[in-house]
């Protein structure tokens, strides 16, 4: 019942590094958008999201305005899903 708000913290378009490629079963150098954002419940920080969107699967994401529409919502609205792999993990919060 809380109001959701997404705050874009960082956005980068470019090749994925070797560690990201290994974690997400990509090829090092694959073009991707990396989006970091904070989801709020009312005005309380709730979830820190770090999302990788492979541009071969969603090329329009390179120009998407993730300040206006959160990446998850944008993907549901712009990608025709016939199959997908969604990898979610959680880690304890650090100082950042």
PDB file of N, CA and C in Angstrom:
ATOM      1  N   UNK A   1       0.786  -1.199   0.000  1.00  0.00           N
ATOM      2  CA  UNK A   1       0.000   0.000   0.000  1.00  0.00           C
ATOM      3  C   UNK A   1       0.835   1.273   0.000  1.00  0.00           C
ATOM      4  N   UNK A   2       2.129   1.167  -0.147  1.00  0.00           N
ATOM      5  CA  UNK A   2       2.975   2.359  -0.161  1.00  0.00           C
ATOM      6  C   UNK A   2       3.175   2.868  -1.583  1.00  0.00           C
ATOM      7  N   UNK A   3       3.474   4.144  -1.693  1.00  0.00           N
ATOM      8  CA  UNK A   3       3.738   4.747  -3.003  1.00  0.00           C
ATOM      9  C   UNK A   3       5.146   4.384  -3.465  1.00  0.00           C
ATOM     10  N   UNK A   4       5.241   3.898  -4.702  1.00  0.00           N
ATOM     11  CA  UNK A   4       6.535   3.512  -5.263  1.00  0.00           C
ATOM     12  C   UNK A   4       7.140   4.688  -6.015  1.00  0.00           C
ATOM     13  N   UNK A   5       8.445   4.837  -5.879  1.00  0.00           N
ATOM     14  CA  UNK A   5       9.187   5.820  -6.668  1.00  0.00           C
ATOM     15  C   UNK A   5      10.541   5.221  -6.988  1.00  0.00           C
ATOM     16  N   UNK A   6      10.977   5.384  -8.238  1.00  0.00           N
ATOM     17  CA  UNK A   6      12.285   4.902  -8.680  1.00  0.00           C
ATOM     18  C   UNK A   6      13.194   6.096  -8.867  1.00  0.00           C
ATOM     19  N   UNK A   7      14.378   6.030  -8.268  1.00  0.00           N
ATOM     20  CA  UNK A   7      15.384   7.081  -8.389  1.00  0.00           C
ATOM     21  C   UNK A   7      16.579   6.522  -9.161  1.00  0.00           C
ATOM     22  N   UNK A   8      16.814   7.040 -10.347  1.00  0.00           N
ATOM     23  CA  UNK A   8      17.947   6.606 -11.156  1.00  0.00           C
ATOM     24  C   UNK A   8      19.228   7.141 -10.535  1.00  0.00           C
ATOM     25  N   UNK A   9      20.166   6.251 -10.230  1.00  0.00           N
ATOM     26  CA  UNK A   9      21.441   6.647  -9.633  1.00  0.00           C
ATOM     27  C   UNK A   9      22.559   6.696 -10.664  1.00  0.00           C
ATOM     28  N   UNK A  10      22.541   5.755 -11.611  1.00  0.00           N
ATOM     29  CA  UNK A  10      23.595   5.701 -12.630  1.00  0.00           C
ATOM     30  C   UNK A  10      23.078   4.940 -13.836  1.00  0.00           C
ATOM     31  N   UNK A  11      23.622   5.307 -14.986  1.00  0.00           N
ATOM     32  CA  UNK A  11      23.262   4.638 -16.243  1.00  0.00           C
ATOM     33  C   UNK A  11      24.497   4.659 -17.122  1.00  0.00           C
ATOM     34  N   UNK A  12      24.855   3.503 -17.664  1.00  0.00           N
ATOM     35  CA  UNK A  12      26.040   3.408 -18.503  1.00  0.00           C
ATOM     36  C   UNK A  12      25.739   2.481 -19.666  1.00  0.00           C
ATOM     37  N   UNK A  13      26.148   2.882 -20.854  1.00  0.00           N
ATOM     38  CA  UNK A  13      25.997   2.054 -22.048  1.00  0.00           C
ATOM     39  C   UNK A  13      27.393   1.711 -22.545  1.00  0.00           C
ATOM     40  N   UNK A  14      27.645   0.422 -22.758  1.00  0.00           N
ATOM     41  CA  UNK A  14      28.951   0.024 -23.265  1.00  0.00           C
ATOM     42  C   UNK A  14      29.136  -1.474 -23.151  1.00  0.00           C
ATOM     43  N   UNK A  15      30.353  -1.935 -23.400  1.00  0.00           N
ATOM     44  CA  UNK A  15      30.625  -3.376 -23.327  1.00  0.00           C
ATOM     45  C   UNK A  15      30.677  -3.854 -21.884  1.00  0.00           C
ATOM     46  N   UNK A  16      30.212  -5.080 -21.663  1.00  0.00           N
ATOM     47  CA  UNK A  16      30.308  -5.659 -20.319  1.00  0.00           C
ATOM     48  C   UNK A  16      31.730  -6.142 -20.075  1.00  0.00           C
ATOM     49  N   UNK A  17      32.147  -6.056 -18.824  1.00  0.00           N
ATOM     50  CA  UNK A  17      33.475  -6.535 -18.462  1.00  0.00           C
ATOM     51  C   UNK A  17      33.438  -8.051 -18.257  1.00  0.00           C
ATOM     52  N   UNK A  18      34.592  -8.632 -18.082  1.00  0.00           N
ATOM     53  CA  UNK A  18      34.709 -10.093 -17.972  1.00  0.00           C
ATOM     54  C   UNK A  18      33.937 -10.641 -16.772  1.00  0.00           C
ATOM     55  N   UNK A  19      33.970  -9.954 -15.632  1.00  0.00           N
ATOM     56  CA  UNK A  19      33.271 -10.432 -14.429  1.00  0.00           C
ATOM     57  C   UNK A  19      31.756 -10.393 -14.630  1.00  0.00           C
ATOM     58  N   UNK A  20      31.235  -9.322 -15.199  1.00  0.00           N
ATOM     59  CA  UNK A  20      29.802  -9.242 -15.476  1.00  0.00           C
ATOM     60  C   UNK A  20      29.403 -10.315 -16.486  1.00  0.00           C
ATOM     61  N   UNK A  21      30.209 -10.510 -17.496  1.00  0.00           N
ATOM     62  CA  UNK A  21      29.932 -11.551 -18.495  1.00  0.00           C
ATOM     63  C   UNK A  21      29.857 -12.923 -17.838  1.00  0.00           C
ATOM     64  N   UNK A  22      30.784 -13.201 -16.941  1.00  0.00           N
ATOM     65  CA  UNK A  22      30.791 -14.497 -16.245  1.00  0.00           C
ATOM     66  C   UNK A  22      29.544 -14.663 -15.381  1.00  0.00           C
ATOM     67  N   UNK A  23      29.186 -13.630 -14.634  1.00  0.00           N
ATOM     68  CA  UNK A  23      28.035 -13.713 -13.727  1.00  0.00           C
ATOM     69  C   UNK A  23      26.724 -13.923 -14.464  1.00  0.00           C
ATOM     70  N   UNK A  24      26.596 -13.325 -15.646  1.00  0.00           N
ATOM     71  CA  UNK A  24      25.322 -13.346 -16.355  1.00  0.00           C
ATOM     72  C   UNK A  24      25.358 -14.166 -17.636  1.00  0.00           C
ATOM     73  N   UNK A  25      26.369 -14.999 -17.802  1.00  0.00           N
ATOM     74  CA  UNK A  25      26.501 -15.870 -18.966  1.00  0.00           C
ATOM     75  C   UNK A  25      26.409 -15.078 -20.268  1.00  0.00           C
ATOM     76  N   UNK A  26      27.209 -14.016 -20.336  1.00  0.00           N
ATOM     77  CA  UNK A  26      27.324 -13.200 -21.539  1.00  0.00           C
ATOM     78  C   UNK A  26      28.727 -13.367 -22.085  1.00  0.00           C
ATOM     79  N   UNK A  27      28.971 -12.793 -23.229  1.00  0.00           N
ATOM     80  CA  UNK A  27      30.326 -12.740 -23.767  1.00  0.00           C
ATOM     81  C   UNK A  27      30.947 -11.408 -23.362  1.00  0.00           C
ATOM     82  N   UNK A  28      32.184 -11.442 -22.884  1.00  0.00           N
ATOM     83  CA  UNK A  28      32.873 -10.203 -22.553  1.00  0.00           C
ATOM     84  C   UNK A  28      32.866  -9.319 -23.789  1.00  0.00           C
ATOM     85  N   UNK A  29      32.526  -8.076 -23.610  1.00  0.00           N
ATOM     86  CA  UNK A  29      32.443  -7.153 -24.730  1.00  0.00           C
ATOM     87  C   UNK A  29      31.045  -6.982 -25.292  1.00  0.00           C
ATOM     88  N   UNK A  30      30.077  -7.850 -24.902  1.00  0.00           N
ATOM     89  CA  UNK A  30      28.694  -7.663 -25.352  1.00  0.00           C
ATOM     90  C   UNK A  30      28.228  -6.264 -24.959  1.00  0.00           C
ATOM     91  N   UNK A  31      27.519  -5.597 -25.849  1.00  0.00           N
ATOM     92  CA  UNK A  31      26.983  -4.269 -25.554  1.00  0.00           C
ATOM     93  C   UNK A  31      25.799  -4.396 -24.598  1.00  0.00           C
ATOM     94  N   UNK A  32      25.786  -3.539 -23.587  1.00  0.00           N
ATOM     95  CA  UNK A  32      24.723  -3.595 -22.581  1.00  0.00           C
ATOM     96  C   UNK A  32      24.502  -2.214 -21.979  1.00  0.00           C
ATOM     97  N   UNK A  33      23.353  -2.082 -21.345  1.00  0.00           N
ATOM     98  CA  UNK A  33      23.051  -0.920 -20.517  1.00  0.00           C
ATOM     99  C   UNK A  33      23.078  -1.412 -19.084  1.00  0.00           C
ATOM    100  N   UNK A  34      23.792  -0.703 -18.233  1.00  0.00           N
ATOM    101  CA  UNK A  34      23.800  -1.015 -16.805  1.00  0.00           C
ATOM    102  C   UNK A  34      23.080   0.131 -16.113  1.00  0.00           C
ATOM    103  N   UNK A  35      22.026  -0.208 -15.391  1.00  0.00           N
ATOM    104  CA  UNK A  35      21.202   0.785 -14.713  1.00  0.00           C
ATOM    105  C   UNK A  35      21.243   0.492 -13.217  1.00  0.00           C
ATOM    106  N   UNK A  36      21.570   1.510 -12.441  1.00  0.00           N
ATOM    107  CA  UNK A  36      21.511   1.404 -10.985  1.00  0.00           C
ATOM    108  C   UNK A  36      20.465   2.382 -10.498  1.00  0.00           C
ATOM    109  N   UNK A  37      19.595   1.902  -9.627  1.00  0.00           N
ATOM    110  CA  UNK A  37      18.544   2.776  -9.125  1.00  0.00           C
ATOM    111  C   UNK A  37      18.051   2.330  -7.770  1.00  0.00           C
ATOM    112  N   UNK A  38      17.420   3.256  -7.102  1.00  0.00           N
ATOM    113  CA  UNK A  38      16.891   3.006  -5.765  1.00  0.00           C
ATOM    114  C   UNK A  38      15.370   3.048  -5.822  1.00  0.00           C
ATOM    115  N   UNK A  39      14.753   1.963  -5.380  1.00  0.00           N
ATOM    116  CA  UNK A  39      13.295   1.904  -5.282  1.00  0.00           C
ATOM    117  C   UNK A  39      12.907   2.368  -3.880  1.00  0.00           C
ATOM    118  N   UNK A  40      11.932   3.267  -3.819  1.00  0.00           N
ATOM    119  CA  UNK A  40      11.448   3.787  -2.541  1.00  0.00           C
ATOM    120  C   UNK A  40      10.036   3.273  -2.295  1.00  0.00           C
ATOM    121  N   UNK A  41       9.728   3.007  -1.046  1.00  0.00           N
ATOM    122  CA  UNK A  41       8.366   2.725  -0.602  1.00  0.00           C
ATOM    123  C   UNK A  41       7.970   3.932   0.235  1.00  0.00           C
ATOM    124  N   UNK A  42       6.998   4.698  -0.249  1.00  0.00           N
ATOM    125  CA  UNK A  42       6.771   6.056   0.218  1.00  0.00           C
ATOM    126  C   UNK A  42       8.099   6.782   0.004  1.00  0.00           C
ATOM    127  N   UNK A  43       8.698   7.345   0.979  1.00  0.00           N
ATOM    128  CA  UNK A  43      10.002   7.995   0.777  1.00  0.00           C
ATOM    129  C   UNK A  43      11.136   7.222   1.446  1.00  0.00           C
ATOM    130  N   UNK A  44      10.861   5.995   1.848  1.00  0.00           N
ATOM    131  CA  UNK A  44      11.869   5.163   2.497  1.00  0.00           C
ATOM    132  C   UNK A  44      12.590   4.308   1.454  1.00  0.00           C
ATOM    133  N   UNK A  45      13.927   4.379   1.378  1.00  0.00           N
ATOM    134  CA  UNK A  45      14.659   3.488   0.461  1.00  0.00           C
ATOM    135  C   UNK A  45      14.313   2.038   0.775  1.00  0.00           C
ATOM    136  N   UNK A  46      14.044   1.271  -0.268  1.00  0.00           N
ATOM    137  CA  UNK A  46      13.567  -0.101  -0.078  1.00  0.00           C
ATOM    138  C   UNK A  46      14.468  -1.116  -0.772  1.00  0.00           C
ATOM    139  N   UNK A  47      14.810  -0.886  -2.043  1.00  0.00           N
ATOM    140  CA  UNK A  47      15.619  -1.832  -2.810  1.00  0.00           C
ATOM    141  C   UNK A  47      16.603  -1.056  -3.671  1.00  0.00           C
ATOM    142  N   UNK A  48      17.858  -1.491  -3.652  1.00  0.00           N
ATOM    143  CA  UNK A  48      18.868  -0.965  -4.561  1.00  0.00           C
ATOM    144  C   UNK A  48      18.979  -1.960  -5.715  1.00  0.00           C
ATOM    145  N   UNK A  49      18.688  -1.496  -6.929  1.00  0.00           N
ATOM    146  CA  UNK A  49      18.683  -2.355  -8.107  1.00  0.00           C
ATOM    147  C   UNK A  49      19.892  -2.046  -8.986  1.00  0.00           C
ATOM    148  N   UNK A  50      20.566  -3.078  -9.419  1.00  0.00           N
ATOM    149  CA  UNK A  50      21.646  -2.964 -10.395  1.00  0.00           C
ATOM    150  C   UNK A  50      21.289  -3.911 -11.523  1.00  0.00           C
ATOM    151  N   UNK A  51      20.879  -3.362 -12.665  1.00  0.00           N
ATOM    152  CA  UNK A  51      20.334  -4.173 -13.755  1.00  0.00           C
ATOM    153  C   UNK A  51      21.230  -4.079 -14.983  1.00  0.00           C
ATOM    154  N   UNK A  52      21.437  -5.219 -15.635  1.00  0.00           N
ATOM    155  CA  UNK A  52      22.169  -5.298 -16.894  1.00  0.00           C
ATOM    156  C   UNK A  52      21.157  -5.663 -17.978  1.00  0.00           C
ATOM    157  N   UNK A  53      21.081  -4.853 -19.037  1.00  0.00           N
ATOM    158  CA  UNK A  53      20.185  -5.139 -20.163  1.00  0.00           C
ATOM    159  C   UNK A  53      21.059  -5.332 -21.395  1.00  0.00           C
ATOM    160  N   UNK A  54      21.073  -6.530 -21.922  1.00  0.00           N
ATOM    161  CA  UNK A  54      21.876  -6.845 -23.110  1.00  0.00           C
ATOM    162  C   UNK A  54      21.234  -6.203 -24.330  1.00  0.00           C
ATOM    163  N   UNK A  55      21.984  -5.373 -25.030  1.00  0.00           N
ATOM    164  CA  UNK A  55      21.417  -4.622 -26.146  1.00  0.00           C
ATOM    165  C   UNK A  55      21.063  -5.501 -27.340  1.00  0.00           C
ATOM    166  N   UNK A  56      21.657  -6.667 -27.476  1.00  0.00           N
ATOM    167  CA  UNK A  56      21.258  -7.583 -28.547  1.00  0.00           C
ATOM    168  C   UNK A  56      19.811  -8.039 -28.344  1.00  0.00           C
ATOM    169  N   UNK A  57      19.360  -8.087 -27.094  1.00  0.00           N
ATOM    170  CA  UNK A  57      17.995  -8.510 -26.792  1.00  0.00           C
ATOM    171  C   UNK A  57      17.012  -7.341 -26.784  1.00  0.00           C
ATOM    172  N   UNK A  58      17.484  -6.148 -26.432  1.00  0.00           N
ATOM    173  CA  UNK A  58      16.613  -4.970 -26.338  1.00  0.00           C
ATOM    174  C   UNK A  58      17.393  -3.728 -26.768  1.00  0.00           C
ATOM    175  N   UNK A  59      17.644  -3.569 -28.081  1.00  0.00           N
ATOM    176  CA  UNK A  59      18.486  -2.465 -28.546  1.00  0.00           C
ATOM    177  C   UNK A  59      17.951  -1.078 -28.209  1.00  0.00           C
ATOM    178  N   UNK A  60      16.630  -0.929 -28.094  1.00  0.00           N
ATOM    179  CA  UNK A  60      16.042   0.375 -27.786  1.00  0.00           C
ATOM    180  C   UNK A  60      16.394   0.846 -26.375  1.00  0.00           C
ATOM    181  N   UNK A  61      16.846  -0.070 -25.524  1.00  0.00           N
ATOM    182  CA  UNK A  61      17.213   0.292 -24.148  1.00  0.00           C
ATOM    183  C   UNK A  61      18.383   1.266 -24.111  1.00  0.00           C
ATOM    184  N   UNK A  62      19.170   1.311 -25.183  1.00  0.00           N
ATOM    185  CA  UNK A  62      20.310   2.231 -25.225  1.00  0.00           C
ATOM    186  C   UNK A  62      19.856   3.677 -25.115  1.00  0.00           C
ATOM    187  N   UNK A  63      18.648   3.980 -25.595  1.00  0.00           N
ATOM    188  CA  UNK A  63      18.134   5.352 -25.581  1.00  0.00           C
ATOM    189  C   UNK A  63      16.976   5.555 -24.608  1.00  0.00           C
ATOM    190  N   UNK A  64      16.608   4.522 -23.862  1.00  0.00           N
ATOM    191  CA  UNK A  64      15.439   4.607 -22.977  1.00  0.00           C
ATOM    192  C   UNK A  64      15.665   5.622 -21.855  1.00  0.00           C
ATOM    193  N   UNK A  65      14.590   6.300 -21.472  1.00  0.00           N
ATOM    194  CA  UNK A  65      14.630   7.273 -20.383  1.00  0.00           C
ATOM    195  C   UNK A  65      14.211   6.577 -19.088  1.00  0.00           C
ATOM    196  N   UNK A  66      15.175   6.025 -18.377  1.00  0.00           N
ATOM    197  CA  UNK A  66      14.871   5.292 -17.157  1.00  0.00           C
ATOM    198  C   UNK A  66      14.594   6.216 -15.967  1.00  0.00           C
ATOM    199  N   UNK A  67      14.750   7.511 -16.146  1.00  0.00           N
ATOM    200  CA  UNK A  67      14.304   8.447 -15.111  1.00  0.00           C
ATOM    201  C   UNK A  67      12.785   8.581 -15.167  1.00  0.00           C
ATOM    202  N   UNK A  68      12.211   8.475 -16.358  1.00  0.00           N
ATOM    203  CA  UNK A  68      10.764   8.593 -16.522  1.00  0.00           C
ATOM    204  C   UNK A  68      10.048   7.273 -16.242  1.00  0.00           C
ATOM    205  N   UNK A  69      10.663   6.156 -16.631  1.00  0.00           N
ATOM    206  CA  UNK A  69      10.052   4.834 -16.475  1.00  0.00           C
ATOM    207  C   UNK A  69      11.128   3.877 -15.948  1.00  0.00           C
ATOM    208  N   UNK A  70      10.886   3.229 -14.800  1.00  0.00           N
ATOM    209  CA  UNK A  70      11.876   2.280 -14.274  1.00  0.00           C
ATOM    210  C   UNK A  70      12.192   1.179 -15.296  1.00  0.00           C
ATOM    211  N   UNK A  71      13.406   0.629 -15.246  1.00  0.00           N
ATOM    212  CA  UNK A  71      13.801  -0.352 -16.257  1.00  0.00           C
ATOM    213  C   UNK A  71      12.910  -1.590 -16.324  1.00  0.00           C
ATOM    214  N   UNK A  72      12.442  -2.089 -15.205  1.00  0.00           N
ATOM    215  CA  UNK A  72      11.570  -3.265 -15.240  1.00  0.00           C
ATOM    216  C   UNK A  72      10.272  -2.992 -15.971  1.00  0.00           C
ATOM    217  N   UNK A  73       9.672  -1.850 -15.684  1.00  0.00           N
ATOM    218  CA  UNK A  73       8.439  -1.445 -16.364  1.00  0.00           C
ATOM    219  C   UNK A  73       8.699  -1.220 -17.842  1.00  0.00           C
ATOM    220  N   UNK A  74       9.812  -0.551 -18.155  1.00  0.00           N
ATOM    221  CA  UNK A  74      10.154  -0.292 -19.551  1.00  0.00           C
ATOM    222  C   UNK A  74      10.301  -1.609 -20.319  1.00  0.00           C
ATOM    223  N   UNK A  75      10.994  -2.579 -19.745  1.00  0.00           N
ATOM    224  CA  UNK A  75      11.186  -3.872 -20.416  1.00  0.00           C
ATOM    225  C   UNK A  75       9.853  -4.565 -20.670  1.00  0.00           C
ATOM    226  N   UNK A  76       8.969  -4.574 -19.679  1.00  0.00           N
ATOM    227  CA  UNK A  76       7.666  -5.216 -19.864  1.00  0.00           C
ATOM    228  C   UNK A  76       6.855  -4.536 -20.965  1.00  0.00           C
ATOM    229  N   UNK A  77       7.031  -3.228 -21.113  1.00  0.00           N
ATOM    230  CA  UNK A  77       6.274  -2.476 -22.119  1.00  0.00           C
ATOM    231  C   UNK A  77       6.893  -2.526 -23.514  1.00  0.00           C
ATOM    232  N   UNK A  78       8.187  -2.854 -23.638  1.00  0.00           N
ATOM    233  CA  UNK A  78       8.871  -2.714 -24.924  1.00  0.00           C
ATOM    234  C   UNK A  78       9.462  -3.997 -25.510  1.00  0.00           C
ATOM    235  N   UNK A  79       9.468  -5.058 -24.770  1.00  0.00           N
ATOM    236  CA  UNK A  79      10.079  -6.294 -25.267  1.00  0.00           C
ATOM    237  C   UNK A  79       9.021  -7.381 -25.343  1.00  0.00           C
ATOM    238  N   UNK A  80       8.896  -7.977 -26.526  1.00  0.00           N
ATOM    239  CA  UNK A  80       7.983  -9.107 -26.697  1.00  0.00           C
ATOM    240  C   UNK A  80       8.670 -10.353 -26.136  1.00  0.00           C
ATOM    241  N   UNK A  81       8.118 -10.880 -25.070  1.00  0.00           N
ATOM    242  CA  UNK A  81       8.749 -12.010 -24.393  1.00  0.00           C
ATOM    243  C   UNK A  81       8.262 -13.328 -24.974  1.00  0.00           C
ATOM    244  N   UNK A  82       9.188 -14.103 -25.522  1.00  0.00           N
ATOM    245  CA  UNK A  82       8.874 -15.475 -25.879  1.00  0.00           C
ATOM    246  C   UNK A  82       9.593 -16.402 -24.908  1.00  0.00           C
ATOM    247  N   UNK A  83      10.725 -15.942 -24.423  1.00  0.00           N
ATOM    248  CA  UNK A  83      11.424 -16.625 -23.333  1.00  0.00           C
ATOM    249  C   UNK A  83      12.363 -15.612 -22.711  1.00  0.00           C
ATOM    250  N   UNK A  84      12.705 -15.835 -21.462  1.00  0.00           N
ATOM    251  CA  UNK A  84      13.586 -14.894 -20.761  1.00  0.00           C
ATOM    252  C   UNK A  84      14.295 -15.605 -19.633  1.00  0.00           C
ATOM    253  N   UNK A  85      15.400 -15.049 -19.252  1.00  0.00           N
ATOM    254  CA  UNK A  85      16.099 -15.507 -18.055  1.00  0.00           C
ATOM    255  C   UNK A  85      16.276 -14.283 -17.173  1.00  0.00           C
ATOM    256  N   UNK A  86      15.771 -14.375 -15.974  1.00  0.00           N
ATOM    257  CA  UNK A  86      15.838 -13.270 -15.029  1.00  0.00           C
ATOM    258  C   UNK A  86      16.642 -13.768 -13.841  1.00  0.00           C
ATOM    259  N   UNK A  87      17.799 -13.175 -13.630  1.00  0.00           N
ATOM    260  CA  UNK A  87      18.675 -13.592 -12.540  1.00  0.00           C
ATOM    261  C   UNK A  87      18.561 -12.562 -11.430  1.00  0.00           C
ATOM    262  N   UNK A  88      18.181 -13.009 -10.246  1.00  0.00           N
ATOM    263  CA  UNK A  88      18.040 -12.124  -9.101  1.00  0.00           C
ATOM    264  C   UNK A  88      18.924 -12.656  -7.993  1.00  0.00           C
ATOM    265  N   UNK A  89      19.649 -11.749  -7.365  1.00  0.00           N
ATOM    266  CA  UNK A  89      20.435 -12.143  -6.195  1.00  0.00           C
ATOM    267  C   UNK A  89      20.344 -11.039  -5.169  1.00  0.00           C
ATOM    268  N   UNK A  90      20.683 -11.354  -3.961  1.00  0.00           N
ATOM    269  CA  UNK A  90      20.670 -10.371  -2.885  1.00  0.00           C
ATOM    270  C   UNK A  90      21.980 -10.475  -2.112  1.00  0.00           C
ATOM    271  N   UNK A  91      22.449  -9.351  -1.676  1.00  0.00           N
ATOM    272  CA  UNK A  91      23.648  -9.297  -0.829  1.00  0.00           C
ATOM    273  C   UNK A  91      23.382  -8.336   0.303  1.00  0.00           C
ATOM    274  N   UNK A  92      24.121  -8.499   1.388  1.00  0.00           N
ATOM    275  CA  UNK A  92      23.982  -7.581   2.518  1.00  0.00           C
ATOM    276  C   UNK A  92      24.446  -6.192   2.080  1.00  0.00           C
ATOM    277  N   UNK A  93      23.788  -5.188   2.594  1.00  0.00           N
ATOM    278  CA  UNK A  93      24.142  -3.811   2.251  1.00  0.00           C
ATOM    279  C   UNK A  93      25.530  -3.467   2.781  1.00  0.00           C
ATOM    280  N   UNK A  94      26.262  -2.721   1.949  1.00  0.00           N
ATOM    281  CA  UNK A  94      27.558  -2.203   2.388  1.00  0.00           C
ATOM    282  C   UNK A  94      27.422  -0.695   2.616  1.00  0.00           C
ATOM    283  N   UNK A  95      28.493  -0.011   2.879  1.00  0.00           N
ATOM    284  CA  UNK A  95      28.432   1.422   3.172  1.00  0.00           C
ATOM    285  C   UNK A  95      27.838   2.221   2.020  1.00  0.00           C
ATOM    286  N   UNK A  96      28.151   1.843   0.788  1.00  0.00           N
ATOM    287  CA  UNK A  96      27.610   2.572  -0.368  1.00  0.00           C
ATOM    288  C   UNK A  96      26.114   2.418  -0.434  1.00  0.00           C
TER     289      UNK A  96
END
